[in-house]
């Protein structure tokens, strides 16, 4: 994808926030660059790109990698002007398809843009840099870039013994599914999908398992070939989950020692009858507790999905068991696919998770025999840790986390997953200090529904009260001609979501029909910074953190253009 050519139409907010986006106080980081369409003239072509951000430092070099294979961009040319990169290729072979990718370098490192292609020759035309706008365009692009067939008109017989599914009911539904598939596949390094031996992806309207349960995605396969069945209306994360299942099938992996990475053996419960009050250490979701395969697939899903990655890294910083699982998963991928893993989204996430550390701690010790909360008590921790409840201490880690101490061992769990009403008899003390009498009871803020600095609390209210899902953009993302920056300040993101919630509940002018709210650090469309934008479907609202404090006027400007 790049930022010009045919684009999915976007409705833009009129508020331009140039000063905020290009603030001199921005943290130094690698630059951001986007690949633009080539201007093809006969057997030559002008390659162009756009430096979206200098990363707070001078751009020292920029240019392009190119070649005749999407997986082998083995030639490099340097632009004369690093700030405005372009380069003219000459004496190209007529009729040959060339692939190219922009790069930019500053003192913090190098960044690259998307891979774009064009066909050389007197009648050559450049491939649209933005995403296609019709079904055939997506089918051609997915086949051309990923070597993947997508079936949506007829059912595939391979699934008859596994699930039943319906076909998509409209062109609009099919187009939504194809865009979802394309965006997900584009996050993988060149060559990875081929190693999975993916035969095709089937697109479905609805999927039902043989036991009557609804499903959003299913993987099927063995070491010879793999296939995916994906519901068109699902989320990108589901595709990453199923792709990991396909990875295990393709390489015949068993992960015989996976259970050893858990705090204790026997935690998996396929029946779901245990109904844990708290997610044990080492697990990122409750669904991961059903079986080891789902544990690994959910973990990989969080590693690959931009809106989930920060939560995974935050969790890993407090959970040595989860860190170990991430390391094991990344090592297995690298062992089986070698150099293809270098520079991948999952390996970058694994590196961040390995460096993650817990926050400052404050100890809370329950009185002898007292419950931890009105709901779950120390027996819950005791069951997970196989330790006497009377020998456990609980620590708050700055809001979201509870650190449970048993001897010299420590375990971490989300505070928001327990009842936030404290029991009597609790006393707080500094780490390592003795109990202090008559001190206030511990008041955990992570589970508070009124805490506007907790993204989970605000997100839960918006979902329950308004049917709007909230996510934070956690990696540099290109959506057609929209560029979304990665959120670093989760408290600021929570405050912005709360500001939007206040507008909803006060009856202020906001776009109608929004089902998904995406908080971004910065937002630009066509190279121009924006306060907010809607996607082409009219259901996803992107809001920049630069709009904080002036969101009402941003929303009014956006509504005026609808």
Coordinates of C-alpha atoms in Angstrom, one line a residue:
X1 CA 0.0 0.0 0.0
X2 CA 1.1 3.6 -0.5
X3 CA -0.5 7.0 -0.3
X4 CA -1.6 7.9 -3.9
X5 CA -3.5 6.3 -6.8
X6 CA -6.9 4.8 -6.3
X7 CA -8.0 5.1 -2.7
X8 CA -10.9 4.0 -0.5
X9 CA -12.7 7.3 0.0
X10 CA -12.1 9.0 3.4
X11 CA -14.1 11.7 5.1
X12 CA -11.6 14.0 6.8
X13 CA -11.8 16.4 9.7
X14 CA -11.1 20.0 8.8
X15 CA -8.9 20.7 11.8
X16 CA -5.3 20.7 10.6
X17 CA -2.8 20.2 13.5
X18 CA 0.5 20.8 11.8
X19 CA 2.2 22.3 14.9
X20 CA 1.2 19.4 17.0
X21 CA 2.3 16.7 14.6
X22 CA 5.7 18.3 13.9
X23 CA 6.4 19.3 17.5
X24 CA 10.0 20.0 18.2
X25 CA 9.6 18.1 21.5
X26 CA 8.8 14.8 19.8
X27 CA 10.9 11.9 21.0
X28 CA 13.8 10.9 18.7
X29 CA 13.0 7.8 16.7
X30 CA 13.6 6.2 13.3
X31 CA 11.9 8.1 10.4
X32 CA 8.6 7.1 8.8
X33 CA 8.4 6.8 5.0
X34 CA 5.7 5.8 2.5
X35 CA 6.2 4.5 -1.0
X36 CA 4.3 6.4 -3.7
X37 CA 3.3 5.4 -7.2
X38 CA 6.0 5.3 -9.9
X39 CA 5.6 7.6 -12.9
X40 CA 6.3 5.2 -15.8
X41 CA 7.5 6.6 -19.2
X42 CA 8.5 4.0 -21.8
X43 CA 11.3 1.9 -20.5
X44 CA 12.0 4.3 -17.6
X45 CA 10.3 5.1 -14.3
X46 CA 10.4 7.8 -11.7
X47 CA 10.3 6.3 -8.2
X48 CA 8.8 8.6 -5.5
X49 CA 8.2 8.4 -1.8
X50 CA 7.1 10.7 1.1
X51 CA 8.9 11.2 4.3
X52 CA 6.0 11.2 6.8
X53 CA 8.2 12.0 9.9
X54 CA 11.9 12.7 10.3
X55 CA 11.7 11.1 13.8
X56 CA 12.8 14.4 15.3
X57 CA 16.3 14.2 13.6
X58 CA 17.7 15.1 10.2
X59 CA 17.2 12.6 7.4
X60 CA 20.7 11.6 6.4
X61 CA 19.9 9.3 3.5
X62 CA 16.9 8.1 1.6
X63 CA 16.2 6.2 -1.6
X64 CA 14.7 2.9 -2.9
X65 CA 15.3 -0.8 -2.9
X66 CA 14.1 -2.5 -6.1
X67 CA 14.2 -5.7 -8.2
X68 CA 12.1 -7.9 -10.4
X69 CA 10.8 -10.1 -7.5
X70 CA 8.8 -8.9 -4.5
X71 CA 10.9 -11.2 -2.3
X72 CA 14.3 -10.0 -3.7
X73 CA 14.7 -6.2 -3.7
X74 CA 18.4 -6.6 -4.2
X75 CA 19.3 -3.3 -5.9
X76 CA 19.6 0.0 -4.1
X77 CA 19.5 3.6 -5.4
X78 CA 20.0 6.7 -3.3
X79 CA 18.0 9.9 -3.7
X80 CA 19.8 13.2 -4.3
X81 CA 17.6 15.1 -1.8
X82 CA 17.1 13.0 1.4
X83 CA 14.1 15.1 2.5
X84 CA 12.2 14.6 -0.9
X85 CA 13.2 11.2 -2.1
X86 CA 12.8 10.4 -5.8
X87 CA 15.0 8.6 -8.4
X88 CA 14.7 7.9 -12.1
X89 CA 15.4 4.4 -13.3
X90 CA 16.4 4.0 -17.0
X91 CA 16.9 1.2 -19.5
X92 CA 14.4 -1.1 -17.9
X93 CA 13.3 -4.2 -19.7
X94 CA 10.0 -3.5 -21.5
X95 CA 7.1 -5.6 -20.2
X96 CA 8.9 -6.6 -17.0
X97 CA 7.2 -6.0 -13.6
X98 CA 9.5 -4.2 -11.2
X99 CA 9.0 -4.0 -7.4
X100 CA 10.3 -1.2 -5.3
X101 CA 10.3 0.0 -1.6
X102 CA 11.2 3.4 -0.2
X103 CA 13.7 3.7 2.7
X104 CA 14.8 6.6 4.9
X105 CA 17.7 6.8 7.4
X106 CA 18.4 9.1 10.4
X107 CA 20.6 8.7 13.5
X108 CA 18.1 6.3 15.1
X109 CA 18.1 3.9 12.2
X110 CA 16.4 3.0 8.9
X111 CA 12.7 2.6 8.1
X112 CA 11.1 1.3 4.9
X113 CA 7.8 1.8 3.2
X114 CA 5.4 -0.6 1.5
X115 CA 6.5 -2.6 -1.6
X116 CA 4.9 -1.3 -4.8
X117 CA 5.1 -2.6 -8.3
X118 CA 4.9 -1.2 -11.9
X119 CA 5.3 -2.7 -15.4
X120 CA 8.0 -1.2 -17.7
X121 CA 7.4 -0.7 -21.4
X122 CA 5.9 1.9 -23.8
X123 CA 2.3 1.0 -22.7
X124 CA 3.2 0.4 -19.1
X125 CA 0.9 1.6 -16.3
X126 CA 1.8 1.8 -12.6
X127 CA -0.1 -0.5 -10.2
X128 CA -2.4 1.7 -8.0
X129 CA -0.5 2.5 -4.8
X130 CA -3.6 2.5 -2.6
X131 CA -5.8 -0.5 -2.0
X132 CA -8.1 -1.7 -4.8
X133 CA -11.7 -0.5 -4.8
X134 CA -13.5 -3.6 -6.2
X135 CA -13.6 -7.3 -5.7
X136 CA -11.5 -8.3 -8.8
X137 CA -8.9 -5.7 -7.8
X138 CA -8.4 -7.3 -4.4
X139 CA -8.4 -10.8 -5.9
X140 CA -5.7 -9.8 -8.4
X141 CA -3.6 -8.0 -5.8
X142 CA -3.8 -10.9 -3.3
X143 CA -2.7 -13.3 -5.9
X144 CA 0.0 -11.1 -7.3
X145 CA 1.6 -10.1 -4.1
X146 CA 1.0 -13.1 -1.9
X147 CA 0.4 -15.9 -4.4
X148 CA -2.9 -16.6 -2.7
X149 CA -6.3 -17.6 -4.1
X150 CA -9.4 -16.4 -2.3
X151 CA -12.6 -18.4 -2.9
X152 CA -16.0 -16.7 -2.2
X153 CA -18.4 -17.8 -5.0
X154 CA -18.5 -21.5 -4.3
X155 CA -18.0 -23.7 -1.2
X156 CA -14.9 -25.8 -0.9
X157 CA -15.5 -29.5 -0.1
X158 CA -12.5 -29.8 2.2
X159 CA -14.5 -28.3 5.0
X160 CA -17.6 -30.6 4.9
X161 CA -16.3 -32.8 7.7
X162 CA -15.2 -29.9 9.9
X163 CA -17.7 -27.1 9.7
X164 CA -20.6 -25.7 7.8
X165 CA -20.6 -22.2 6.4
X166 CA -22.5 -19.8 4.2
X167 CA -21.2 -17.7 1.4
X168 CA -21.0 -13.9 1.6
X169 CA -24.4 -12.4 1.0
X170 CA -23.4 -9.3 -0.9
X171 CA -20.6 -7.6 -2.8
X172 CA -20.1 -5.2 0.0
X173 CA -19.6 -8.0 2.5
X174 CA -17.2 -9.8 0.1
X175 CA -15.2 -6.5 -0.3
X176 CA -15.0 -6.0 3.4
X177 CA -13.6 -9.5 3.8
X178 CA -11.1 -9.2 1.0
X179 CA -9.8 -5.9 2.4
X180 CA -9.4 -7.6 5.8
X181 CA -7.4 -10.5 4.3
X182 CA -5.2 -8.2 2.3
X183 CA -4.3 -6.0 5.3
X184 CA -3.5 -9.0 7.5
X185 CA -1.3 -10.8 4.8
X186 CA 0.6 -7.5 4.2
X187 CA 2.0 -7.7 7.8
X188 CA 4.0 -10.8 7.0
X189 CA 7.6 -10.9 5.7
X190 CA 8.1 -12.0 2.1
X191 CA 8.3 -15.8 1.8
X192 CA 6.6 -16.6 5.1
X193 CA 3.2 -17.4 3.6
X194 CA 4.8 -19.7 1.0
X195 CA 6.4 -21.7 3.8
X196 CA 3.0 -22.3 5.3
X197 CA 1.9 -24.1 2.1
X198 CA -1.3 -22.1 2.1
X199 CA -3.4 -23.5 -0.8
X200 CA -6.2 -20.9 -0.5
X201 CA -8.4 -18.8 1.8
X202 CA -12.1 -19.3 1.7
X203 CA -14.3 -16.3 2.6
X204 CA -17.5 -17.0 4.5
X205 CA -20.6 -15.1 5.6
X206 CA -21.1 -17.3 8.7
X207 CA -19.3 -20.3 10.1
X208 CA -20.8 -23.0 12.4
X209 CA -18.8 -25.9 13.9
X210 CA -20.2 -29.4 13.9
X211 CA -21.3 -29.0 17.6
X212 CA -23.3 -25.9 16.6
X213 CA -21.0 -23.2 17.9
X214 CA -20.4 -20.1 15.8
X215 CA -16.8 -19.5 14.6
X216 CA -15.0 -16.5 13.0
X217 CA -12.1 -18.4 11.5
X218 CA -10.8 -22.0 11.1
X219 CA -7.5 -23.5 9.9
X220 CA -7.2 -26.9 8.3
X221 CA -4.2 -28.7 7.0
X222 CA -1.2 -30.9 7.4
X223 CA 2.5 -30.9 6.3
X224 CA 1.5 -31.0 2.7
X225 CA -0.9 -28.1 2.5
X226 CA -3.0 -25.7 4.6
X227 CA -6.2 -23.8 4.1
X228 CA -8.0 -21.0 6.0
X229 CA -11.8 -20.3 6.3
X230 CA -12.4 -16.7 7.4
X231 CA -15.6 -14.9 8.2
X232 CA -15.8 -11.7 6.2
X233 CA -17.1 -9.6 9.1
X234 CA -14.4 -10.7 11.6
X235 CA -11.4 -8.8 12.8
X236 CA -7.8 -8.9 11.5
X237 CA -6.6 -10.5 14.7
X238 CA -8.6 -13.7 13.9
X239 CA -6.6 -14.2 10.7
X240 CA -3.3 -14.0 12.6
X241 CA -4.7 -16.5 15.1
X242 CA -5.6 -19.0 12.3
X243 CA -2.4 -18.4 10.4
X244 CA -0.4 -19.6 13.4
X245 CA -2.5 -22.8 13.4
X246 CA -1.6 -23.2 9.8
X247 CA 2.1 -22.7 10.7
X248 CA 1.9 -25.6 13.2
X249 CA 0.2 -27.8 10.7
X250 CA 2.7 -27.0 7.9
X251 CA 5.7 -27.9 10.1
X252 CA 4.1 -30.7 12.1
X253 CA 5.0 -28.9 15.3
X254 CA 4.0 -30.4 18.7
X255 CA 5.6 -28.1 21.3
X256 CA 6.0 -31.1 23.7
X257 CA 7.4 -29.0 26.5
X258 CA 5.0 -26.0 26.2
X259 CA 3.2 -26.9 29.5
X260 CA 6.5 -26.5 31.3
X261 CA 6.3 -22.7 30.6
X262 CA 3.3 -22.4 32.9
X263 CA 3.3 -21.6 36.6
X264 CA 2.1 -25.1 37.2
X265 CA 0.9 -28.1 35.2
X266 CA -2.7 -28.9 34.4
X267 CA -4.0 -25.4 33.9
X268 CA -5.5 -26.1 30.5
X269 CA -9.3 -26.9 30.6
X270 CA -10.9 -27.6 27.2
X271 CA -14.3 -27.9 28.8
X272 CA -14.1 -24.5 30.4
X273 CA -15.7 -25.9 33.5
X274 CA -13.1 -24.4 35.9
X275 CA -14.1 -20.8 35.0
X276 CA -11.0 -19.1 36.6
X277 CA -11.8 -15.9 38.4
X278 CA -8.4 -14.6 37.4
X279 CA -6.3 -15.3 34.3
X280 CA -3.3 -17.2 35.7
X281 CA 0.2 -15.9 35.0
X282 CA 1.5 -16.8 31.5
X283 CA -1.8 -16.4 29.7
X284 CA -2.9 -13.3 27.7
X285 CA -6.6 -14.3 27.3
X286 CA -9.0 -16.7 29.0
X287 CA -9.6 -18.5 25.7
X288 CA -5.8 -19.4 25.8
X289 CA -6.6 -21.6 28.8
X290 CA -8.7 -24.0 26.8
X291 CA -5.7 -25.9 25.2
X292 CA -2.0 -25.3 24.4
X293 CA -2.7 -24.8 20.7
X294 CA -5.1 -22.0 21.4
X295 CA -2.7 -20.5 23.9
X296 CA 0.0 -20.3 21.3
X297 CA -2.3 -19.0 18.6
X298 CA -3.7 -16.2 20.8
X299 CA -0.2 -15.2 21.9
X300 CA 0.9 -15.0 18.2
X301 CA -2.3 -13.0 17.4
X302 CA -1.3 -10.4 20.1
X303 CA 2.2 -10.3 18.7
X304 CA 0.9 -9.5 15.2
X305 CA -2.0 -7.2 15.8
X306 CA -1.2 -3.6 16.2
X307 CA -4.1 -2.8 18.5
X308 CA -3.1 -5.6 20.9
X309 CA 0.7 -5.5 20.9
X310 CA 1.0 -2.8 23.6
X311 CA -1.2 -4.8 26.0
X312 CA 1.0 -7.9 25.4
X313 CA 4.2 -6.0 26.1
X314 CA 2.7 -4.4 29.2
X315 CA 1.6 -7.8 30.4
X316 CA 5.0 -9.4 29.7
X317 CA 6.7 -6.7 31.7
X318 CA 5.0 -8.1 34.8
X319 CA 4.8 -11.7 33.9
X320 CA 8.0 -13.8 33.6
X321 CA 6.0 -16.8 32.4
X322 CA 4.5 -14.9 29.5
X323 CA 7.9 -13.5 28.6
X324 CA 9.2 -17.1 28.5
X325 CA 6.3 -18.2 26.2
X326 CA 6.9 -15.3 23.8
X327 CA 10.6 -16.2 23.7
X328 CA 9.8 -19.9 23.0
X329 CA 7.3 -18.9 20.2
X330 CA 9.7 -16.6 18.5
X331 CA 12.6 -19.1 18.7
X332 CA 10.4 -21.8 17.1
X333 CA 9.4 -19.5 14.3
X334 CA 13.1 -18.5 13.6
X335 CA 14.2 -22.1 13.8
X336 CA 11.7 -23.3 11.2
X337 CA 11.7 -20.4 8.7
X338 CA 15.3 -19.0 9.2
X339 CA 16.1 -15.6 7.8
X340 CA 12.5 -15.0 6.7
X341 CA 11.8 -14.1 10.3
X342 CA 14.3 -11.2 10.4
X343 CA 12.5 -7.9 10.6
X344 CA 9.1 -9.5 11.1
X345 CA 6.3 -7.9 13.2
X346 CA 6.4 -10.8 15.7
X347 CA 10.2 -10.7 16.2
X348 CA 10.0 -7.0 16.9
X349 CA 7.2 -7.6 19.4
X350 CA 9.2 -10.4 21.0
X351 CA 12.3 -8.1 21.4
X352 CA 10.1 -5.4 23.1
X353 CA 8.5 -7.9 25.4
X354 CA 12.0 -9.2 26.4
X355 CA 13.0 -5.7 27.5
X356 CA 9.7 -4.9 29.3
X357 CA 10.0 -4.3 33.1
X358 CA 7.4 -3.9 35.9
X359 CA 6.4 -0.6 37.4
X360 CA 7.0 0.7 40.9
X361 CA 5.4 -1.5 43.5
X362 CA 3.4 -0.8 46.7
X363 CA 2.7 -3.7 49.0
X364 CA -0.7 -4.6 50.4
X365 CA -1.1 -7.4 52.9
X366 CA -4.5 -8.8 54.0
X367 CA -5.1 -9.4 57.6
X368 CA -5.0 -13.0 58.8
X369 CA -8.0 -14.9 57.4
X370 CA -9.5 -11.8 55.6
X371 CA -10.6 -12.0 52.1
X372 CA -8.6 -10.1 49.4
X373 CA -11.8 -8.6 48.0
X374 CA -15.5 -9.1 48.5
X375 CA -15.4 -11.3 45.5
X376 CA -12.3 -13.5 44.8
X377 CA -10.1 -14.0 47.8
X378 CA -6.7 -15.4 48.4
X379 CA -8.0 -18.9 47.8
X380 CA -8.1 -18.0 44.1
X381 CA -4.5 -17.1 44.0
X382 CA -3.8 -20.2 46.2
X383 CA -5.4 -22.5 43.7
X384 CA -3.4 -21.1 40.8
X385 CA -0.1 -21.1 42.6
X386 CA -0.6 -24.2 44.6
X387 CA 0.3 -22.3 47.8
X388 CA -1.3 -21.7 51.2
X389 CA -3.5 -18.6 51.1
X390 CA -2.2 -17.5 54.5
X391 CA 1.3 -17.2 53.1
X392 CA 0.4 -14.9 50.2
X393 CA 1.0 -11.1 49.9
X394 CA -0.5 -8.8 47.3
X395 CA 1.2 -5.9 45.6
X396 CA -0.2 -3.1 43.4
X397 CA 2.0 -2.2 40.4
X398 CA 0.9 1.3 39.6
X399 CA -2.8 0.6 38.7
X400 CA -3.5 -2.2 36.4
X401 CA -1.6 -5.1 38.0
X402 CA -1.6 -7.1 41.2
X403 CA 1.7 -8.8 42.1
X404 CA 1.2 -11.8 44.3
X405 CA 4.2 -12.8 46.5
X406 CA 4.8 -16.3 47.8
X407 CA 8.2 -16.7 49.4
X408 CA 10.8 -15.6 46.9
X409 CA 8.4 -16.0 43.9
X410 CA 6.1 -13.4 42.4
X411 CA 3.2 -13.7 40.0
X412 CA 1.2 -11.0 38.2
X413 CA -2.5 -10.7 37.4
X414 CA -4.8 -8.0 36.1
X415 CA -6.4 -6.0 38.9
X416 CA -9.3 -5.2 36.6
X417 CA -10.3 -8.9 36.5
X418 CA -11.1 -8.9 40.2
X419 CA -13.9 -7.2 42.2
X420 CA -12.7 -3.7 42.9
X421 CA -14.4 -3.4 46.3
X422 CA -11.8 -4.0 49.0
X423 CA -12.5 -5.9 52.2
X424 CA -11.9 -4.6 55.6
X425 CA -8.7 -5.3 57.4
X426 CA -6.3 -4.5 54.7
X427 CA -3.2 -2.6 55.5
X428 CA -0.6 -1.0 53.1
X429 CA 3.1 -0.8 53.5
X430 CA 6.1 0.0 51.5
X431 CA 7.8 -3.0 49.8
X432 CA 9.7 -5.0 52.3
X433 CA 8.4 -3.0 55.3
X434 CA 6.3 -4.3 58.1
X435 CA 2.5 -3.7 58.3
X436 CA 1.4 -0.3 59.5
X437 CA -1.7 -0.2 61.7
X438 CA -4.7 2.0 61.0
X439 CA -3.6 2.8 57.4
X440 CA -6.3 3.3 54.7
X441 CA -7.6 0.2 52.9
X442 CA -6.1 -0.4 49.5
X443 CA -8.2 1.2 46.7
X444 CA -7.3 -0.4 43.3
X445 CA -7.9 2.2 40.5
X446 CA -7.5 -0.3 37.6
X447 CA -11.0 -1.7 37.9
X448 CA -12.8 1.6 38.6
X449 CA -15.5 2.4 36.1
X450 CA -15.0 6.1 36.8
X451 CA -11.3 6.2 36.1
X452 CA -10.8 8.2 32.9
X453 CA -7.1 7.4 32.9
X454 CA -7.6 3.7 32.5
X455 CA -8.2 2.8 28.9
X456 CA -9.8 -0.5 29.8
X457 CA -12.4 1.2 32.0
X458 CA -13.3 3.8 29.3
X459 CA -13.4 1.1 26.6
X460 CA -15.7 -1.1 28.7
X461 CA -18.2 1.8 29.2
X462 CA -18.2 2.7 25.5
X463 CA -18.8 -0.9 24.5
X464 CA -21.5 -1.5 27.0
X465 CA -23.3 1.8 26.7
X466 CA -22.8 2.7 23.1
X467 CA -21.8 -0.5 21.3
X468 CA -18.4 1.1 20.3
X469 CA -15.2 -1.0 20.4
X470 CA -12.1 1.0 21.4
X471 CA -8.5 0.2 20.4
X472 CA -5.2 2.0 20.4
X473 CA -3.0 2.1 17.3
X474 CA 0.3 0.7 18.5
X475 CA 2.4 0.6 15.4
X476 CA 2.9 2.9 12.4
X477 CA 0.0 1.9 10.2
X478 CA -1.0 2.7 6.6
X479 CA -4.7 2.4 5.7
X480 CA -5.0 3.4 2.1
X481 CA -4.0 7.0 2.2
X482 CA -4.4 7.3 5.9
X483 CA -1.3 7.2 8.2
X484 CA -1.8 6.5 11.9
X485 CA 1.0 7.0 14.4
X486 CA 1.7 4.6 17.3
X487 CA 0.3 5.6 20.7
X488 CA 2.9 5.9 23.5
X489 CA 0.8 7.6 26.2
X490 CA -2.0 5.2 27.2
X491 CA -3.2 7.6 29.9
X492 CA -3.6 10.3 27.2
X493 CA -5.4 7.8 25.0
X494 CA -7.8 7.0 27.8
X495 CA -8.5 10.7 28.5
X496 CA -9.2 11.2 24.8
X497 CA -11.6 8.3 24.7
X498 CA -13.3 9.7 27.8
X499 CA -13.6 13.1 26.0
X500 CA -15.3 11.3 23.1
X501 CA -17.6 9.5 25.6
X502 CA -18.6 12.9 27.1
X503 CA -19.5 14.2 23.7
X504 CA -21.7 11.1 23.0
X505 CA -23.6 11.5 26.3
X506 CA -24.0 15.2 26.1
X507 CA -25.7 15.0 22.7
X508 CA -22.9 16.9 20.9
X509 CA -22.4 16.5 17.2
X510 CA -20.5 13.3 16.5
X511 CA -20.5 11.0 13.4
X512 CA -23.3 8.5 13.4
X513 CA -23.0 4.7 12.9
X514 CA -19.5 4.4 14.5
X515 CA -18.8 0.9 15.7
X516 CA -15.0 1.1 16.2
X517 CA -12.9 4.0 17.7
X518 CA -9.2 3.9 17.0
X519 CA -7.0 6.2 19.1
X520 CA -3.8 7.3 17.2
X521 CA -0.8 9.4 18.4
X522 CA -0.8 11.3 15.1
X523 CA -3.0 11.1 12.0
X524 CA -2.4 12.2 8.4
X525 CA -4.3 11.7 5.2
X526 CA -2.6 12.3 1.9
X527 CA 0.4 13.7 3.7
X528 CA -1.8 16.3 5.6
X529 CA -2.1 16.1 9.4
X530 CA -5.7 15.7 10.6
X531 CA -7.5 15.7 13.9
X532 CA -9.9 12.9 12.9
X533 CA -11.0 10.8 10.0
X534 CA -13.6 8.2 9.0
X535 CA -12.9 5.1 6.9
X536 CA -14.8 4.5 3.7
X537 CA -17.4 2.2 5.4
X538 CA -18.4 5.0 7.8
X539 CA -18.1 2.7 10.8
X540 CA -14.5 3.3 11.9
X541 CA -13.5 6.6 13.5
X542 CA -9.8 7.5 13.8
X543 CA -8.9 10.2 16.3
X544 CA -5.5 11.8 16.8
X545 CA -4.2 12.5 20.3
X546 CA -3.3 15.9 19.0
X547 CA -7.0 16.7 19.0
X548 CA -7.2 16.3 22.8
X549 CA -9.0 19.2 24.5
X550 CA -10.5 20.3 21.2
X551 CA -12.3 17.2 20.2
X552 CA -15.7 18.9 20.1
X553 CA -14.7 21.2 17.3
X554 CA -13.0 18.4 15.5
X555 CA -16.1 16.3 15.6
X556 CA -18.3 19.2 14.5
X557 CA -16.1 19.8 11.5
X558 CA -16.2 16.1 10.6
X559 CA -20.0 15.9 10.9
X560 CA -20.4 18.9 8.7
X561 CA -18.7 17.0 5.8
X562 CA -20.8 13.9 6.1

